[in-house]
Structures are given as C-alpha cells and as structure tokens.
C-alpha cells in the first residue's frame, strides 16, 4: 500500500470494476469513431457488466463496506468477512437482500426484539392468490 494514512477503499472489487468499465469506455469510443450502433451497444453492455462484476465481488467479500475500516484491513487483498450478513447502510447489500435485520449498525435484531414489536403492532394480514 502507499504511504498515505487513510483508507482509500482500494479493493479487488473496486479495481476490477474500474478495469472492466475502462474497457467498456474504450469500446464505446471505438463505436463513436466507427459510427457503429452495434459497437456502441457492445460498449454499453461492457459498462453495465462492470457494475454487476463490482457488485458480485462486493457481496463475496472482496469489496469495502461503507465508512472507515481498521488499519489492518487496508490491504488490497484483505477480504471482508462481514459481507455475508450485509453492511449497515450499504445499498448494494440491501439490493441483495442482506442486512435487513440491522438497525443503524448495531448488529442483527434478536428474535425476542421482533416478537415484542409484533406483539405491540401486529402486521396486517396478507391474502394469497389462489
């Protein structure tokens, strides 16, 4: 890592997504120069793939959760072991359905907590289609 004193979020997910997006931008540039709709569409597909690649790598632990990390996790190859349960405040984790039981970074909600809330305010009944 470089000599800076801050965690800049240098991760495998970030750099891989950047590389794929750069490749997609180059293909888009060729599409503009060649005036080819097919090459432009290909470039846009590669740029869209970069978003998906970055997201998947983040969910598998090769990304960075929002906020600061401890210094020992600043290395490029440091894998985030908490990604499986989802990061509080992370849009990518929320889109994947992870971290829904967390309340402002305080960990998972206990079953007894949800039972107490349900007893106070029951959820409306949902009809199922037959």
Coordinates of C-alpha atoms in Angstrom, one line a residue, residues 9-77:
X9 CA -11.1 1.8 -0.4
X10 CA -8.5 0.1 -2.7
X11 CA -10.2 -3.3 -3.1
X12 CA -10.3 -6.1 -5.6
X13 CA -13.9 -5.3 -6.4
X14 CA -13.2 -1.6 -7.0
X15 CA -10.2 -2.1 -9.2
X16 CA -11.8 -5.0 -11.2
X17 CA -14.9 -2.9 -11.8
X18 CA -12.8 0.1 -12.8
X19 CA -10.8 -2.1 -15.3
X20 CA -14.0 -3.5 -16.9
X21 CA -15.6 -0.1 -17.1
X22 CA -12.5 1.3 -18.7
X23 CA -12.6 -1.4 -21.3
X24 CA -16.3 -0.6 -21.9
X25 CA -15.4 3.1 -22.4
X26 CA -12.8 2.2 -24.9
X27 CA -15.3 0.1 -26.8
X28 CA -17.7 3.0 -26.7
X29 CA -15.1 5.3 -28.1
X30 CA -14.4 2.9 -31.0
X31 CA -18.2 2.8 -31.6
X32 CA -18.3 6.6 -31.9
X33 CA -15.3 6.7 -34.2
X34 CA -16.6 3.8 -36.3
X35 CA -20.2 5.2 -36.2
X36 CA -21.4 1.7 -35.4
X37 CA -24.5 1.1 -33.3
X38 CA -23.5 -2.5 -32.7
X39 CA -20.1 -1.5 -31.2
X40 CA -21.8 1.2 -29.1
X41 CA -24.3 -1.3 -27.8
X42 CA -21.4 -3.7 -27.0
X43 CA -19.6 -0.9 -25.1
X44 CA -22.7 -0.1 -23.1
X45 CA -23.1 -3.8 -22.3
X46 CA -19.5 -4.0 -21.0
X47 CA -20.0 -0.9 -18.9
X48 CA -23.2 -2.4 -17.4
X49 CA -21.3 -5.7 -16.8
X50 CA -18.7 -3.7 -14.8
X51 CA -21.4 -2.7 -12.4
X52 CA -22.6 -6.3 -12.0
X53 CA -19.0 -7.6 -11.6
X54 CA -18.2 -5.0 -8.9
X55 CA -21.5 -5.8 -7.1
X56 CA -20.9 -9.5 -7.1
X57 CA -17.3 -9.1 -5.9
X58 CA -18.5 -6.8 -3.1
X59 CA -21.1 -9.4 -2.0
X60 CA -18.5 -12.1 -1.9
X61 CA -16.3 -10.1 0.4
X62 CA -13.8 -8.5 -2.0
X63 CA -15.3 -5.0 -1.6
X64 CA -15.3 -2.4 1.2
X65 CA -18.2 -1.7 3.5
X66 CA -19.3 2.0 3.8
X67 CA -17.2 4.0 6.2
X68 CA -13.7 3.6 7.6
X69 CA -12.0 0.2 8.1
X70 CA -9.4 -0.7 10.8
X71 CA -5.9 -0.2 9.6
X72 CA -5.1 -4.0 9.4
X73 CA -7.8 -4.3 6.8
X74 CA -6.4 -1.6 4.5
X75 CA -4.5 -4.0 2.3
X76 CA -5.7 -4.7 -1.2
X77 CA -6.1 -8.5 -0.5

